[in-house]
């Protein structure tokens, strides 16, 4: 037996290997793009599954449903806090917009399927591919299985779905990009490039520099000696800090008469104190830079003494600057800070001494610009840096510390999906018509509810962002891989019979 025959036989005997091979090929080829347009991991995985499926591989049906429930729960969990807040805040406009969008996306494929005469399988694939809604494949599968059709008839419809999906998804992606990038701006009469640049500047869309492993750091601490006649003498620390305009600087500790003391907002500064000041590098450098220019211009010791007496000078005091600091993620849960801007939060006493490094929102960890008018919501994760005691105070104000961990609450995941799927499995008959959320819809709603509860009561249900991504991306792609492999044998024949017509009708639907 040749190597090719052995591989084919092995894949038929061990279909789990075929799934992993499909994932490997799908994720690898899906990352390539041409002028910003690519297949993406979902479509690439489907095509890889179709090719491998030509070997006639049989995969157990429960696996497909299991990973699809996992995917939908992860989707709901990731957007739960934003979904509930959106419904409560401006739910009606958002709901109306969603209804209009969904109706338009549904009407076009339905009309085309009726006009051309496509069966339910091709119609479902046309809808999912032309509108680039990959999750619809799973929901359509569940719906077809509930129709009570003969096994061979149901299999024919299910095999037709990925054919139509794969053929129409190509233009579904490219066509959407063309409309958004070319047709849309022309209809709206806007300069898209200029509008994007303006939006980036407005939202602070600059590339972040510095960070771990880099020599440049945004937040620093430096030591300054309070010289005779300095303007800060006799002022409380919070009053001295206010003398630096448009910047957040804090007196963290000081050395007085050789003894190091921790500073508070009410600590009064005296002549001869050496104070440790924390703040942005830009603010601290501007203070030191101006002093350096003045000293350089003095030219003599008497002039230096006179100029130095007007303020402070930087000194080297390693012991004073050896302050315990940490960078911690805070999970925002406090209702009192929900919707507050950063400018408003910065005025609170508990915010003194801490610096904001990053704001992430949602399970996909979307980075939110740090601007004075940026609003913080429950469910956000804010990364703060500062002294340990200051971090503790800020954490109490915002929510709870979210220490980095790679451990997910798997008991919670299993129980939540089970509960949601059980609710979704209920069938309610109205006028003889059975209505149900389906197990998939139940899992999605469970994700929304428990994702929101996690943002309000973070005592349970921790799922790290990488785990949510794995459940979301890999869960969907395993489902797609199984669909492709199972439909492989009939894919080529279906493509021959439908061909260019299916592609063109998909483009119309898009």
Tab-separated table of C-alpha atoms in Angstrom:
chain	number	residue	atom	x	y	z
A	1	UNK	CA	0.000	0.000	0.000
A	2	UNK	CA	1.367	3.409	-1.006
A	3	UNK	CA	1.711	6.343	1.354
A	4	UNK	CA	-1.306	8.108	-0.193
A	5	UNK	CA	-3.545	5.066	0.209
A	6	UNK	CA	-2.355	4.607	3.797
A	7	UNK	CA	-3.134	8.253	4.689
A	8	UNK	CA	-6.593	8.000	3.108
A	9	UNK	CA	-7.358	4.758	4.956
A	10	UNK	CA	-6.094	6.200	8.220
A	11	UNK	CA	-8.268	9.320	7.888
A	12	UNK	CA	-11.330	7.142	7.235
A	13	UNK	CA	-10.548	5.015	10.272
A	14	UNK	CA	-9.696	7.968	12.517
A	15	UNK	CA	-11.906	10.904	11.431
A	16	UNK	CA	-10.608	13.019	14.329
A	17	UNK	CA	-7.305	13.285	12.454
A	18	UNK	CA	-9.174	14.582	9.403
A	19	UNK	CA	-10.760	17.313	11.530
A	20	UNK	CA	-7.418	18.523	12.860
A	21	UNK	CA	-5.902	18.417	9.375
A	22	UNK	CA	-8.831	20.497	8.097
A	23	UNK	CA	-8.318	23.054	10.875
A	24	UNK	CA	-4.598	23.260	10.150
A	25	UNK	CA	-5.144	23.894	6.441
A	26	UNK	CA	-8.065	26.273	7.033
A	27	UNK	CA	-6.309	28.507	9.542
A	28	UNK	CA	-3.073	28.485	7.532
A	29	UNK	CA	-4.522	29.438	4.155
A	30	UNK	CA	-7.222	31.624	5.665
A	31	UNK	CA	-4.688	34.172	6.909
A	32	UNK	CA	-3.446	35.067	3.421
A	33	UNK	CA	-4.910	38.142	1.736
A	34	UNK	CA	-4.626	39.883	-1.606
A	35	UNK	CA	-5.053	43.655	-1.441
A	36	UNK	CA	-6.770	43.287	1.897
A	37	UNK	CA	-9.212	40.593	0.764
A	38	UNK	CA	-8.885	36.969	1.781
A	39	UNK	CA	-10.876	33.798	2.335
A	40	UNK	CA	-10.751	33.977	6.107
A	41	UNK	CA	-10.408	30.969	8.363
A	42	UNK	CA	-14.073	29.908	8.098
A	43	UNK	CA	-14.271	29.680	4.300
A	44	UNK	CA	-10.767	28.221	4.021
A	45	UNK	CA	-11.675	25.569	6.585
A	46	UNK	CA	-14.853	24.722	4.693
A	47	UNK	CA	-12.965	24.314	1.407
A	48	UNK	CA	-10.277	22.219	3.111
A	49	UNK	CA	-13.004	20.041	4.619
A	50	UNK	CA	-14.674	19.604	1.233
A	51	UNK	CA	-11.394	18.508	-0.347
A	52	UNK	CA	-10.569	16.077	2.460
A	53	UNK	CA	-14.183	14.904	2.452
A	54	UNK	CA	-13.704	13.473	-1.047
A	55	UNK	CA	-12.157	10.487	0.741
A	56	UNK	CA	-15.588	9.520	2.093
A	57	UNK	CA	-15.011	10.151	5.805
A	58	UNK	CA	-17.870	9.604	8.265
A	59	UNK	CA	-18.001	11.787	11.394
A	60	UNK	CA	-20.320	11.348	14.361
A	61	UNK	CA	-23.194	13.863	14.269
A	62	UNK	CA	-23.135	14.884	17.999
A	63	UNK	CA	-19.671	16.442	17.616
A	64	UNK	CA	-20.997	19.056	15.196
A	65	UNK	CA	-23.812	20.090	17.521
A	66	UNK	CA	-21.526	20.137	20.583
A	67	UNK	CA	-18.963	22.550	19.179
A	68	UNK	CA	-21.688	24.749	17.698
A	69	UNK	CA	-23.298	25.179	21.132
A	70	UNK	CA	-19.881	26.052	22.524
A	71	UNK	CA	-19.394	28.652	19.792
A	72	UNK	CA	-22.775	30.320	20.323
A	73	UNK	CA	-22.361	30.435	24.096
A	74	UNK	CA	-18.978	32.133	23.672
A	75	UNK	CA	-20.521	34.703	21.322
A	76	UNK	CA	-23.233	35.523	23.842
A	77	UNK	CA	-20.848	35.571	26.800
A	78	UNK	CA	-18.530	38.006	25.037
A	79	UNK	CA	-21.202	40.584	24.219
A	80	UNK	CA	-23.481	40.043	27.229
A	81	UNK	CA	-22.580	43.234	29.164
A	82	UNK	CA	-22.745	45.422	26.051
A	83	UNK	CA	-26.002	43.792	24.907
A	84	UNK	CA	-27.840	44.380	28.188
A	85	UNK	CA	-26.488	47.926	28.488
A	86	UNK	CA	-27.477	48.698	24.892
A	87	UNK	CA	-31.018	47.448	25.414
A	88	UNK	CA	-31.362	49.471	28.615
A	89	UNK	CA	-29.813	52.656	27.223
A	90	UNK	CA	-30.947	53.036	23.623
A	91	UNK	CA	-32.464	49.659	22.893
A	92	UNK	CA	-35.333	50.810	20.655
A	93	UNK	CA	-33.221	52.464	17.903
A	94	UNK	CA	-30.752	49.579	17.980
A	95	UNK	CA	-33.558	47.032	17.832
A	96	UNK	CA	-35.227	48.803	14.915
A	97	UNK	CA	-31.932	49.020	13.034
A	98	UNK	CA	-31.303	45.306	13.655
A	99	UNK	CA	-34.798	44.397	12.421
A	100	UNK	CA	-34.349	46.412	9.210
A	101	UNK	CA	-30.919	44.867	8.605
A	102	UNK	CA	-32.083	41.317	9.284
A	103	UNK	CA	-35.220	41.658	7.148
A	104	UNK	CA	-33.280	43.003	4.174
A	105	UNK	CA	-30.629	40.281	4.516
A	106	UNK	CA	-33.364	37.646	4.610
A	107	UNK	CA	-35.698	38.955	1.900
A	108	UNK	CA	-33.095	38.988	-0.879
A	109	UNK	CA	-32.048	35.299	-0.583
A	110	UNK	CA	-35.660	34.144	-0.041
A	111	UNK	CA	-36.907	35.932	-3.155
A	112	UNK	CA	-34.009	34.599	-5.221
A	113	UNK	CA	-34.462	31.029	-3.912
A	114	UNK	CA	-38.187	31.148	-4.754
A	115	UNK	CA	-37.539	32.636	-8.186
A	116	UNK	CA	-34.799	30.177	-9.186
A	117	UNK	CA	-36.393	27.170	-7.465
A	118	UNK	CA	-33.634	26.236	-5.017
A	119	UNK	CA	-34.472	23.656	-2.353
A	120	UNK	CA	-34.118	24.384	1.358
A	121	UNK	CA	-30.482	23.265	1.413
A	122	UNK	CA	-29.346	25.553	-1.379
A	123	UNK	CA	-31.529	28.384	-0.037
A	124	UNK	CA	-29.987	28.125	3.447
A	125	UNK	CA	-26.471	28.029	2.006
A	126	UNK	CA	-27.253	30.985	-0.285
A	127	UNK	CA	-28.506	32.985	2.689
A	128	UNK	CA	-25.538	32.109	4.907
A	129	UNK	CA	-22.877	32.661	2.243
A	130	UNK	CA	-24.206	35.723	0.428
A	131	UNK	CA	-24.837	37.545	3.721
A	132	UNK	CA	-21.607	36.140	5.309
A	133	UNK	CA	-23.485	34.724	8.313
A	134	UNK	CA	-21.573	31.522	8.986
A	135	UNK	CA	-23.531	30.760	12.159
A	136	UNK	CA	-26.698	30.397	10.064
A	137	UNK	CA	-25.388	27.060	8.801
A	138	UNK	CA	-25.756	25.608	12.274
A	139	UNK	CA	-29.211	27.035	12.834
A	140	UNK	CA	-30.342	25.837	9.386
A	141	UNK	CA	-29.000	22.366	10.126
A	142	UNK	CA	-30.980	22.239	13.346
A	143	UNK	CA	-34.125	23.486	11.579
A	144	UNK	CA	-33.890	20.922	8.743
A	145	UNK	CA	-33.360	18.096	11.232
A	146	UNK	CA	-36.607	19.131	12.962
A	147	UNK	CA	-38.678	18.873	9.781
A	148	UNK	CA	-39.209	15.131	10.178
A	149	UNK	CA	-38.005	14.348	6.659
A	150	UNK	CA	-36.719	10.990	5.517
A	151	UNK	CA	-33.069	10.427	6.362
A	152	UNK	CA	-31.879	10.460	2.739
A	153	UNK	CA	-33.914	13.574	1.930
A	154	UNK	CA	-32.590	15.444	4.996
A	155	UNK	CA	-29.038	14.410	4.108
A	156	UNK	CA	-29.444	15.726	0.565
A	157	UNK	CA	-30.579	19.121	1.871
A	158	UNK	CA	-27.786	19.230	4.441
A	159	UNK	CA	-25.219	18.342	1.767
A	160	UNK	CA	-26.477	21.131	-0.497
A	161	UNK	CA	-25.991	23.804	2.166
A	162	UNK	CA	-22.163	23.950	2.175
A	163	UNK	CA	-22.126	23.923	-1.635
A	164	UNK	CA	-24.184	27.093	-1.866
A	165	UNK	CA	-22.361	28.588	1.114
A	166	UNK	CA	-18.882	28.075	-0.345
A	167	UNK	CA	-19.857	29.356	-3.812
A	168	UNK	CA	-21.642	32.490	-2.566
A	169	UNK	CA	-19.387	33.347	0.400
A	170	UNK	CA	-16.565	34.442	-1.891
A	171	UNK	CA	-18.477	37.358	-3.354
A	172	UNK	CA	-20.302	37.784	-0.060
A	173	UNK	CA	-17.015	38.952	1.428
A	174	UNK	CA	-15.546	40.722	-1.606
A	175	UNK	CA	-18.848	42.301	-2.617
A	176	UNK	CA	-19.465	43.668	0.859
A	177	UNK	CA	-15.997	45.214	0.848
A	178	UNK	CA	-16.648	46.786	-2.571
A	179	UNK	CA	-19.951	48.300	-1.479
A	180	UNK	CA	-18.560	49.609	1.803
A	181	UNK	CA	-15.318	50.965	0.347
A	182	UNK	CA	-16.482	52.253	-3.059
A	183	UNK	CA	-20.247	52.475	-3.492
A	184	UNK	CA	-21.156	53.538	0.042
A	185	UNK	CA	-18.911	56.622	0.290
A	186	UNK	CA	-20.048	57.768	-3.152
A	187	UNK	CA	-23.703	57.544	-2.111
A	188	UNK	CA	-22.993	59.379	1.142
A	189	UNK	CA	-20.740	61.918	-0.641
A	190	UNK	CA	-17.848	61.612	1.780
A	191	UNK	CA	-14.093	61.237	1.400
A	192	UNK	CA	-13.572	57.886	3.100
A	193	UNK	CA	-9.797	58.253	3.578
A	194	UNK	CA	-10.106	61.720	5.098
A	195	UNK	CA	-13.032	60.625	7.268
A	196	UNK	CA	-11.071	57.647	8.589
A	197	UNK	CA	-8.067	59.801	9.454
A	198	UNK	CA	-10.289	62.317	11.209
A	199	UNK	CA	-11.990	59.552	13.176
A	200	UNK	CA	-8.637	58.050	14.204
A	201	UNK	CA	-7.395	61.398	15.455
A	202	UNK	CA	-10.642	62.076	17.302
A	203	UNK	CA	-10.661	58.674	18.958
A	204	UNK	CA	-6.967	58.679	19.784
A	205	UNK	CA	-6.189	55.956	17.292
A	206	UNK	CA	-2.434	56.260	17.569
A	207	UNK	CA	-0.149	53.286	17.738
A	208	UNK	CA	0.811	52.689	21.343
A	209	UNK	CA	4.540	52.794	21.984
A	210	UNK	CA	6.532	51.521	24.901
A	211	UNK	CA	5.499	48.627	27.115
A	212	UNK	CA	7.146	45.422	28.230
A	213	UNK	CA	10.573	44.863	26.742
A	214	UNK	CA	10.931	48.467	25.568
A	215	UNK	CA	13.341	51.071	26.946
A	216	UNK	CA	10.724	53.829	26.811
A	217	UNK	CA	7.981	53.857	29.437
A	218	UNK	CA	5.034	56.211	29.624
A	219	UNK	CA	4.847	56.356	33.430
A	220	UNK	CA	7.920	57.079	35.531
A	221	UNK	CA	8.936	58.169	39.017
A	222	UNK	CA	11.720	60.673	39.690
A	223	UNK	CA	13.144	62.349	42.784
A	224	UNK	CA	13.253	66.140	43.257
A	225	UNK	CA	14.698	68.223	46.085
A	226	UNK	CA	12.612	71.148	47.304
A	227	UNK	CA	15.114	74.028	47.214
A	228	UNK	CA	14.975	77.182	49.406
A	229	UNK	CA	12.333	79.605	48.212
A	230	UNK	CA	10.522	77.000	46.081
A	231	UNK	CA	6.909	77.812	45.328
A	232	UNK	CA	5.738	74.441	46.637
A	233	UNK	CA	6.972	75.054	50.188
A	234	UNK	CA	4.036	75.082	52.591
A	235	UNK	CA	1.633	73.594	50.064
A	236	UNK	CA	-0.163	70.323	50.505
A	237	UNK	CA	0.875	67.598	48.074
A	238	UNK	CA	-2.419	67.807	46.179
A	239	UNK	CA	-1.976	71.590	45.792
A	240	UNK	CA	1.592	71.196	44.543
A	241	UNK	CA	0.436	68.565	42.047
A	242	UNK	CA	-2.132	70.993	40.658
A	243	UNK	CA	0.686	73.378	39.681
A	244	UNK	CA	1.560	71.118	36.762
A	245	UNK	CA	-1.138	71.970	34.192
A	246	UNK	CA	-2.874	69.382	32.014
A	247	UNK	CA	-1.044	66.440	33.558
A	248	UNK	CA	-1.538	63.918	36.305
A	249	UNK	CA	1.491	63.950	38.621
A	250	UNK	CA	1.517	62.710	42.202
A	251	UNK	CA	3.815	63.053	45.194
A	252	UNK	CA	4.144	59.431	46.261
A	253	UNK	CA	6.640	59.587	49.119
A	254	UNK	CA	9.353	61.847	50.491
A	255	UNK	CA	12.582	61.868	52.420
A	256	UNK	CA	12.533	64.343	55.325
A	257	UNK	CA	15.505	64.723	57.656
A	258	UNK	CA	16.869	61.477	56.284
A	259	UNK	CA	13.676	59.512	57.019
A	260	UNK	CA	11.472	58.176	54.208
A	261	UNK	CA	7.728	58.745	54.653
A	262	UNK	CA	4.736	57.792	52.554
A	263	UNK	CA	2.948	60.871	51.210
A	264	UNK	CA	-0.768	61.557	51.163
A	265	UNK	CA	-2.826	64.276	49.499
A	266	UNK	CA	-2.587	66.372	52.698
A	267	UNK	CA	1.165	65.997	53.246
A	268	UNK	CA	2.684	69.522	53.549
A	269	UNK	CA	5.933	70.001	51.635
A	270	UNK	CA	8.877	71.642	53.366
A	271	UNK	CA	12.221	73.074	52.323
A	272	UNK	CA	14.841	70.370	51.942
A	273	UNK	CA	12.368	67.558	51.312
A	274	UNK	CA	13.264	65.084	48.594
A	275	UNK	CA	9.998	64.056	46.978
A	276	UNK	CA	9.305	61.087	44.702
A	277	UNK	CA	6.994	62.320	41.958
A	278	UNK	CA	5.179	59.912	39.626
A	279	UNK	CA	3.681	60.949	36.341
A	280	UNK	CA	3.911	60.713	32.600
A	281	UNK	CA	7.377	60.862	31.145
A	282	UNK	CA	6.351	63.884	29.097
A	283	UNK	CA	5.253	65.855	32.173
A	284	UNK	CA	8.334	65.000	34.219
A	285	UNK	CA	10.731	65.684	31.354
A	286	UNK	CA	9.145	69.078	30.711
A	287	UNK	CA	9.736	70.081	34.342
A	288	UNK	CA	13.335	68.866	34.323
A	289	UNK	CA	14.000	70.139	30.815
A	290	UNK	CA	13.013	73.707	31.631
A	291	UNK	CA	15.139	73.653	34.782
A	292	UNK	CA	18.108	72.284	32.831
A	293	UNK	CA	17.832	75.110	30.278
A	294	UNK	CA	17.792	77.723	33.057
A	295	UNK	CA	20.783	76.218	34.824
A	296	UNK	CA	22.739	75.961	31.574
A	297	UNK	CA	22.032	79.616	30.863
A	298	UNK	CA	23.187	80.713	34.347
A	299	UNK	CA	26.874	80.308	33.619
A	300	UNK	CA	28.076	80.851	37.209
A	301	UNK	CA	27.603	79.255	40.625
A	302	UNK	CA	25.813	82.326	41.999
A	303	UNK	CA	23.411	82.363	39.072
A	304	UNK	CA	22.856	78.613	39.448
A	305	UNK	CA	22.016	79.019	43.129
A	306	UNK	CA	19.582	81.847	42.371
A	307	UNK	CA	17.776	79.919	39.663
A	308	UNK	CA	17.716	76.670	41.619
A	309	UNK	CA	16.071	78.426	44.529
A	310	UNK	CA	13.036	79.193	42.385
A	311	UNK	CA	11.819	75.595	42.334
A	312	UNK	CA	13.169	72.051	42.576
A	313	UNK	CA	16.082	70.122	41.169
A	314	UNK	CA	16.289	66.450	40.309
A	315	UNK	CA	18.425	64.225	42.519
A	316	UNK	CA	19.371	60.566	42.547
A	317	UNK	CA	17.817	58.728	45.503
A	318	UNK	CA	17.497	55.001	44.728
A	319	UNK	CA	16.157	54.140	48.175
A	320	UNK	CA	13.384	56.736	47.916
A	321	UNK	CA	12.434	55.579	44.421
A	322	UNK	CA	12.281	51.914	45.434
A	323	UNK	CA	8.494	51.970	45.664
A	324	UNK	CA	6.455	48.752	45.415
A	325	UNK	CA	4.379	49.181	42.236
A	326	UNK	CA	2.247	46.837	40.197
A	327	UNK	CA	0.171	46.750	37.073
A	328	UNK	CA	-3.194	45.120	37.638
A	329	UNK	CA	-6.297	44.453	35.577
A	330	UNK	CA	-9.468	45.692	37.271
A	331	UNK	CA	-12.804	44.187	36.284
A	332	UNK	CA	-15.309	47.047	36.410
A	333	UNK	CA	-18.434	45.967	38.327
A	334	UNK	CA	-19.400	48.996	40.438
A	335	UNK	CA	-22.733	50.431	39.313
A	336	UNK	CA	-21.710	53.897	40.553
A	337	UNK	CA	-18.936	54.224	37.935
A	338	UNK	CA	-20.918	52.712	35.054
A	339	UNK	CA	-21.027	55.234	32.200
A	340	UNK	CA	-18.711	57.721	33.913
A	341	UNK	CA	-16.006	59.419	31.843
A	342	UNK	CA	-12.314	59.135	32.630
A	343	UNK	CA	-12.254	62.850	33.433
A	344	UNK	CA	-14.971	62.341	36.054
A	345	UNK	CA	-13.287	59.299	37.555
A	346	UNK	CA	-9.916	61.088	37.724
A	347	UNK	CA	-11.414	63.631	40.144
A	348	UNK	CA	-12.257	60.972	42.711
A	349	UNK	CA	-9.901	60.588	45.702
A	350	UNK	CA	-9.516	56.855	45.030
A	351	UNK	CA	-8.036	57.620	41.598
A	352	UNK	CA	-5.089	59.529	43.084
A	353	UNK	CA	-1.736	57.947	42.415
A	354	UNK	CA	-2.814	55.463	39.747
A	355	UNK	CA	-2.339	55.659	35.999
A	356	UNK	CA	-4.475	54.084	33.299
A	357	UNK	CA	-2.561	51.971	30.839
A	358	UNK	CA	-5.313	50.240	28.855
A	359	UNK	CA	-9.072	49.704	28.574
A	360	UNK	CA	-10.392	46.531	26.995
A	361	UNK	CA	-14.037	45.775	26.286
A	362	UNK	CA	-15.750	42.493	25.535
A	363	UNK	CA	-14.411	38.959	25.323
A	364	UNK	CA	-12.489	39.828	22.177
A	365	UNK	CA	-10.539	42.383	24.243
A	366	UNK	CA	-11.258	45.378	22.009
A	367	UNK	CA	-8.922	48.232	22.932
A	368	UNK	CA	-10.776	51.447	23.832
A	369	UNK	CA	-9.056	54.840	23.308
A	370	UNK	CA	-7.977	56.571	26.515
A	371	UNK	CA	-9.439	60.072	26.246
A	372	UNK	CA	-10.957	62.441	28.837
A	373	UNK	CA	-14.483	61.805	27.511
A	374	UNK	CA	-14.082	58.027	27.205
A	375	UNK	CA	-16.822	56.310	29.179
A	376	UNK	CA	-16.158	53.267	31.361
A	377	UNK	CA	-18.819	50.586	31.653
A	378	UNK	CA	-19.399	47.548	33.791
A	379	UNK	CA	-17.745	44.569	32.174
A	380	UNK	CA	-14.735	46.594	30.991
A	381	UNK	CA	-11.248	45.596	32.062
A	382	UNK	CA	-8.997	48.533	32.919
A	383	UNK	CA	-5.260	48.083	33.403
A	384	UNK	CA	-3.889	50.337	36.145
A	385	UNK	CA	-0.335	50.904	37.304
A	386	UNK	CA	0.716	52.457	40.600
A	387	UNK	CA	1.653	51.806	44.208
A	388	UNK	CA	0.116	48.730	45.769
A	389	UNK	CA	-1.949	50.735	48.262
A	390	UNK	CA	-3.195	53.109	45.538
A	391	UNK	CA	-4.149	50.184	43.307
A	392	UNK	CA	-6.133	48.669	46.183
A	393	UNK	CA	-8.112	51.907	46.660
A	394	UNK	CA	-8.811	52.261	42.938
A	395	UNK	CA	-9.854	48.623	42.717
A	396	UNK	CA	-12.385	49.120	45.506
A	397	UNK	CA	-13.831	52.099	43.637
A	398	UNK	CA	-14.086	50.329	40.259
A	399	UNK	CA	-14.751	46.683	40.993
A	400	UNK	CA	-12.482	43.724	41.626
A	401	UNK	CA	-8.933	42.834	40.711
A	402	UNK	CA	-8.765	40.517	37.731
A	403	UNK	CA	-5.492	38.720	38.287
A	404	UNK	CA	-4.064	37.095	35.137
A	405	UNK	CA	-4.908	33.393	35.020
A	406	UNK	CA	-5.340	30.730	32.400
A	407	UNK	CA	-7.915	28.779	34.416
A	408	UNK	CA	-11.499	28.879	33.174
A	409	UNK	CA	-14.561	28.020	35.251
A	410	UNK	CA	-15.423	24.915	33.260
A	411	UNK	CA	-18.149	23.872	35.713
A	412	UNK	CA	-19.864	27.189	35.005
A	413	UNK	CA	-19.472	26.768	31.234
A	414	UNK	CA	-20.968	23.291	31.277
A	415	UNK	CA	-23.863	24.230	33.572
A	416	UNK	CA	-24.683	27.433	31.655
A	417	UNK	CA	-24.740	25.722	28.243
A	418	UNK	CA	-26.811	22.859	29.677
A	419	UNK	CA	-29.366	25.243	31.169
A	420	UNK	CA	-29.588	27.302	27.983
A	421	UNK	CA	-29.888	24.243	25.738
A	422	UNK	CA	-32.627	22.755	27.941
A	423	UNK	CA	-34.649	25.966	27.713
A	424	UNK	CA	-34.042	26.089	23.959
A	425	UNK	CA	-35.214	22.503	23.538
A	426	UNK	CA	-38.699	23.393	24.795
A	427	UNK	CA	-41.307	23.450	22.041
A	428	UNK	CA	-44.340	25.717	22.305
A	429	UNK	CA	-47.218	25.092	19.887
A	430	UNK	CA	-49.270	28.114	18.832
A	431	UNK	CA	-52.140	27.323	16.504
A	432	UNK	CA	-50.596	23.960	15.791
A	433	UNK	CA	-47.297	25.579	14.719
A	434	UNK	CA	-44.310	24.452	16.815
A	435	UNK	CA	-42.120	27.329	17.986
A	436	UNK	CA	-38.748	26.804	19.650
A	437	UNK	CA	-35.524	28.639	20.314
A	438	UNK	CA	-33.635	25.420	19.501
A	439	UNK	CA	-30.707	24.282	21.620
A	440	UNK	CA	-28.467	26.635	19.644
A	441	UNK	CA	-30.631	29.677	20.391
A	442	UNK	CA	-30.840	28.643	24.036
A	443	UNK	CA	-27.051	28.448	24.295
A	444	UNK	CA	-26.723	31.910	22.761
A	445	UNK	CA	-29.216	33.432	25.201
A	446	UNK	CA	-27.502	31.663	28.110
A	447	UNK	CA	-24.233	33.268	27.024
A	448	UNK	CA	-25.852	36.722	26.930
A	449	UNK	CA	-27.438	36.338	30.363
A	450	UNK	CA	-24.470	34.797	32.157
A	451	UNK	CA	-22.003	37.128	30.441
A	452	UNK	CA	-23.975	40.063	31.838
A	453	UNK	CA	-24.232	38.461	35.293
A	454	UNK	CA	-20.467	38.018	35.299
A	455	UNK	CA	-20.058	41.776	34.821
A	456	UNK	CA	-22.377	42.477	37.772
A	457	UNK	CA	-21.350	39.694	40.166
A	458	UNK	CA	-17.849	38.515	39.202
A	459	UNK	CA	-17.787	35.831	41.873
A	460	UNK	CA	-18.252	33.044	39.347
A	461	UNK	CA	-18.022	32.303	35.668
A	462	UNK	CA	-14.504	33.485	34.891
A	463	UNK	CA	-13.544	32.665	31.309
A	464	UNK	CA	-10.213	34.224	30.226
A	465	UNK	CA	-10.271	36.052	26.897
A	466	UNK	CA	-8.030	33.460	25.157
A	467	UNK	CA	-10.468	30.729	26.214
A	468	UNK	CA	-13.445	32.691	24.884
A	469	UNK	CA	-11.569	33.199	21.612
A	470	UNK	CA	-10.862	29.462	21.407
A	471	UNK	CA	-14.492	28.570	22.045
A	472	UNK	CA	-15.635	31.176	19.549
A	473	UNK	CA	-13.205	30.705	16.668
A	474	UNK	CA	-12.205	27.059	16.987
A	475	UNK	CA	-15.709	25.967	17.992
A	476	UNK	CA	-17.179	27.471	14.821
A	477	UNK	CA	-14.397	26.159	12.616
A	478	UNK	CA	-14.657	22.598	13.943
A	479	UNK	CA	-18.364	22.772	13.080
A	480	UNK	CA	-17.528	24.095	9.620
A	481	UNK	CA	-14.856	21.390	9.186
A	482	UNK	CA	-17.377	18.657	9.963
A	483	UNK	CA	-19.891	20.236	7.560
A	484	UNK	CA	-17.301	20.369	4.791
A	485	UNK	CA	-16.003	16.838	5.338
A	486	UNK	CA	-19.514	15.378	5.492
A	487	UNK	CA	-20.627	17.204	2.347
A	488	UNK	CA	-17.435	16.510	0.426
A	489	UNK	CA	-18.634	13.611	-1.741
A	490	UNK	CA	-21.642	15.528	-3.082
A	491	UNK	CA	-19.959	18.907	-3.319
A	492	UNK	CA	-18.308	18.491	-6.714
A	493	UNK	CA	-21.454	17.129	-8.326
A	494	UNK	CA	-23.547	19.947	-6.868
A	495	UNK	CA	-21.069	22.530	-8.089
A	496	UNK	CA	-21.239	21.075	-11.592
A	497	UNK	CA	-25.034	21.218	-11.686
A	498	UNK	CA	-25.380	24.728	-10.206
A	499	UNK	CA	-22.077	26.341	-11.165
A	500	UNK	CA	-21.887	29.939	-12.349
A	501	UNK	CA	-25.621	30.515	-11.901
A	502	UNK	CA	-25.396	29.955	-8.141
A	503	UNK	CA	-22.424	32.323	-7.919
A	504	UNK	CA	-24.216	35.092	-9.832
A	505	UNK	CA	-27.412	34.770	-7.822
A	506	UNK	CA	-25.310	34.932	-4.678
A	507	UNK	CA	-23.777	38.167	-5.925
A	508	UNK	CA	-27.258	39.619	-6.471
A	509	UNK	CA	-28.260	38.628	-2.936
A	510	UNK	CA	-25.109	40.254	-1.537
